[in-house]
mmCIF file of C-alpha atoms in Angstrom:
data_model
loop_
_atom_site.group_PDB
_atom_site.id
_atom_site.type_symbol
_atom_site.label_atom_id
_atom_site.label_comp_id
_atom_site.label_asym_id
_atom_site.label_seq_id
_atom_site.Cartn_x
_atom_site.Cartn_y
_atom_site.Cartn_z
ATOM 1 C CA UNK N 1263 83.748 131.102 119.508
ATOM 2 C CA UNK N 1264 82.509 130.002 116.068
ATOM 3 C CA UNK N 1265 83.151 126.338 115.305
ATOM 4 C CA UNK N 1266 82.618 125.138 111.743
ATOM 5 C CA UNK N 1267 81.967 121.420 111.253
ATOM 6 C CA UNK N 1268 82.442 119.920 107.797
ATOM 7 C CA UNK N 1269 79.510 117.520 107.589
ATOM 8 C CA UNK N 1270 78.488 114.961 104.971
ATOM 9 C CA UNK N 1271 76.553 112.408 107.084
ATOM 10 C CA UNK N 1272 79.399 109.880 107.089
ATOM 11 C CA UNK N 1273 80.094 108.246 110.460
ATOM 12 C CA UNK N 1274 83.322 110.221 110.807
ATOM 13 C CA UNK N 1275 81.376 113.463 110.223
ATOM 14 C CA UNK N 1276 79.041 112.524 113.064
ATOM 15 C CA UNK N 1277 82.090 112.000 115.300
ATOM 16 C CA UNK N 1278 83.368 115.442 114.266
ATOM 17 C CA UNK N 1279 79.998 116.902 115.256
ATOM 18 C CA UNK N 1280 80.177 115.218 118.670
ATOM 19 C CA UNK N 1281 83.642 116.709 119.282
ATOM 20 C CA UNK N 1282 82.461 120.138 118.098
ATOM 21 C CA UNK N 1283 79.573 119.976 120.581
ATOM 22 C CA UNK N 1284 82.025 119.228 123.393
ATOM 23 C CA UNK N 1285 84.195 122.192 122.358
ATOM 24 C CA UNK N 1286 81.216 124.530 122.017
ATOM 25 C CA UNK N 1287 80.029 123.624 125.512
ATOM 26 C CA UNK N 1288 83.516 124.015 126.994
ATOM 27 C CA UNK N 1289 84.212 127.386 125.357
ATOM 28 C CA UNK N 1290 80.704 128.852 125.178
ATOM 29 C CA UNK N 1291 80.746 128.690 121.409
ATOM 30 C CA UNK N 1292 78.301 128.114 118.620
ATOM 31 C CA UNK N 1293 78.454 125.508 115.882
ATOM 32 C CA UNK N 1294 77.967 125.975 112.167
ATOM 33 C CA UNK N 1295 77.285 122.626 110.512
ATOM 34 C CA UNK N 1296 78.447 123.002 106.919
ATOM 35 C CA UNK N 1297 77.684 120.771 103.961
ATOM 36 C CA UNK N 1298 79.115 121.424 100.523
ATOM 37 C CA UNK N 1299 77.508 119.993 97.398
ATOM 38 C CA UNK N 1300 79.294 120.231 94.094
ATOM 39 C CA UNK N 1301 77.296 122.221 91.592
ATOM 40 C CA UNK N 1302 77.129 120.687 88.154
ATOM 41 C CA UNK N 1303 75.393 118.279 85.804
ATOM 42 C CA UNK N 1304 75.741 115.358 88.230
ATOM 43 C CA UNK N 1305 74.034 117.128 91.133
ATOM 44 C CA UNK N 1306 70.376 116.344 91.687
ATOM 45 C CA UNK N 1307 67.433 117.591 93.679
ATOM 46 C CA UNK N 1308 67.552 114.304 95.606
ATOM 47 C CA UNK N 1309 71.123 115.084 96.751
ATOM 48 C CA UNK N 1310 69.982 118.492 97.947
ATOM 49 C CA UNK N 1311 66.965 117.083 99.818
ATOM 50 C CA UNK N 1312 69.090 114.354 101.437
ATOM 51 C CA UNK N 1313 71.701 116.924 102.497
ATOM 52 C CA UNK N 1314 69.017 119.149 104.040
ATOM 53 C CA UNK N 1315 67.613 116.164 105.944
ATOM 54 C CA UNK N 1316 71.074 115.201 107.227
ATOM 55 C CA UNK N 1317 71.789 118.769 108.321
ATOM 56 C CA UNK N 1318 68.478 118.939 110.171
ATOM 57 C CA UNK N 1319 69.267 115.719 112.050
ATOM 58 C CA UNK N 1320 72.717 117.036 112.987
ATOM 59 C CA UNK N 1321 71.275 120.368 114.102
ATOM 60 C CA UNK N 1322 68.653 118.644 116.250
ATOM 61 C CA UNK N 1323 71.430 116.661 117.945
ATOM 62 C CA UNK N 1324 73.397 119.832 118.714
ATOM 63 C CA UNK N 1325 70.317 121.637 120.007
ATOM 64 C CA UNK N 1326 69.389 118.628 122.166
ATOM 65 C CA UNK N 1327 72.835 119.045 123.734
ATOM 66 C CA UNK N 1328 72.041 122.708 124.437
ATOM 67 C CA UNK N 1329 74.502 124.125 121.928
ATOM 68 C CA UNK N 1330 73.689 127.102 119.733
ATOM 69 C CA UNK N 1331 73.761 125.846 116.177
ATOM 70 C CA UNK N 1332 73.069 126.863 112.619
ATOM 71 C CA UNK N 1333 73.408 125.015 109.347
ATOM 72 C CA UNK N 1334 74.776 125.996 105.974
ATOM 73 C CA UNK N 1335 74.187 124.061 102.763
ATOM 74 C CA UNK N 1336 76.374 125.384 99.983
ATOM 75 C CA UNK N 1337 76.202 124.435 96.322
ATOM 76 C CA UNK N 1338 79.416 125.448 94.629
ATOM 77 C CA UNK N 1339 81.731 124.637 91.758
ATOM 78 C CA UNK N 1340 84.512 124.534 94.362
ATOM 79 C CA UNK N 1341 85.692 121.288 95.903
ATOM 80 C CA UNK N 1342 84.243 120.792 99.418
ATOM 81 C CA UNK N 1343 87.582 121.555 101.095
ATOM 82 C CA UNK N 1344 87.940 124.812 99.183
ATOM 83 C CA UNK N 1345 84.350 125.713 99.980
ATOM 84 C CA UNK N 1346 84.873 125.109 103.722
ATOM 85 C CA UNK N 1347 87.991 127.293 103.788
ATOM 86 C CA UNK N 1348 86.302 130.060 101.801
ATOM 87 C CA UNK N 1349 83.319 130.050 104.182
ATOM 88 C CA UNK N 1350 85.619 130.079 107.234
ATOM 89 C CA UNK N 1351 87.512 133.102 105.895
ATOM 90 C CA UNK N 1352 84.376 135.080 105.041
ATOM 91 C CA UNK N 1353 82.689 134.346 108.370
ATOM 92 C CA UNK N 1354 85.599 134.704 110.804
ATOM 93 C CA UNK N 1355 85.402 131.123 112.027
ATOM 94 C CA UNK N 1356 87.582 130.396 115.075
ATOM 95 C CA UNK N 1357 87.982 126.639 114.601
ATOM 96 C CA UNK N 1358 87.184 124.010 111.982
ATOM 97 C CA UNK N 1359 86.419 120.405 112.903
ATOM 98 C CA UNK N 1360 86.605 117.770 110.167
ATOM 99 C CA UNK N 1361 86.419 114.014 110.173
ATOM 100 C CA UNK N 1362 89.084 111.978 108.446
ATOM 101 C CA UNK N 1363 88.800 108.353 107.420
ATOM 102 C CA UNK N 1364 91.210 105.759 108.724
ATOM 103 C CA UNK N 1365 93.598 104.537 106.090
ATOM 104 C CA UNK N 1366 96.358 101.990 105.604
ATOM 105 C CA UNK N 1367 99.758 102.468 107.253
ATOM 106 C CA UNK N 1368 101.011 104.398 104.248
ATOM 107 C CA UNK N 1369 97.724 106.259 103.947
ATOM 108 C CA UNK N 1370 97.980 107.483 107.533
ATOM 109 C CA UNK N 1371 100.511 110.025 106.320
ATOM 110 C CA UNK N 1372 98.133 111.235 103.642
ATOM 111 C CA UNK N 1373 94.720 112.722 104.230
ATOM 112 C CA UNK N 1374 91.935 112.861 101.678
ATOM 113 C CA UNK N 1375 92.242 115.809 99.332
ATOM 114 C CA UNK N 1376 89.467 117.814 101.029
ATOM 115 C CA UNK N 1377 90.816 117.337 104.557
ATOM 116 C CA UNK N 1378 94.351 118.047 103.378
ATOM 117 C CA UNK N 1379 93.236 121.282 101.719
ATOM 118 C CA UNK N 1380 91.400 122.422 104.859
ATOM 119 C CA UNK N 1381 94.363 121.607 107.114
ATOM 120 C CA UNK N 1382 96.834 123.476 104.906
ATOM 121 C CA UNK N 1383 94.732 126.477 103.880
ATOM 122 C CA UNK N 1384 92.379 127.216 106.792
ATOM 123 C CA UNK N 1385 92.611 130.657 108.400
ATOM 124 C CA UNK N 1386 92.162 129.128 111.871
ATOM 125 C CA UNK N 1387 93.042 125.988 113.843
ATOM 126 C CA UNK N 1388 91.724 122.718 112.404
ATOM 127 C CA UNK N 1389 90.835 119.756 114.591
ATOM 128 C CA UNK N 1390 90.739 116.386 112.835
ATOM 129 C CA UNK N 1391 88.653 113.527 114.185
ATOM 130 C CA UNK N 1392 88.930 109.845 113.257
#
């Protein structure tokens, strides 16, 4: 079982990673920790270095929990949600785990644009974590 985790080093992303580790252990799966950086004039080498560092920390946590894990850092003109879905389709991912931020009562019915895109367009089941 391939489990893709959308990861951006926010607290909710860490919680998504923890849940993905539990699923990988339960189903004998492997985790792909995926970070998407938007390519463009606003992107910097510092963003790339910070993302690599965050991915390494997440990978070390998964490996410490005895879960097979790889990382993927993607620079793309696509929005992160689109990039996650595209990667999942190309790599036959079995499940996607994403963190969603808590919102107001009205906002509970609406997800962020990236999470919403993943939920609606993913080629596999999506597990959301708050």
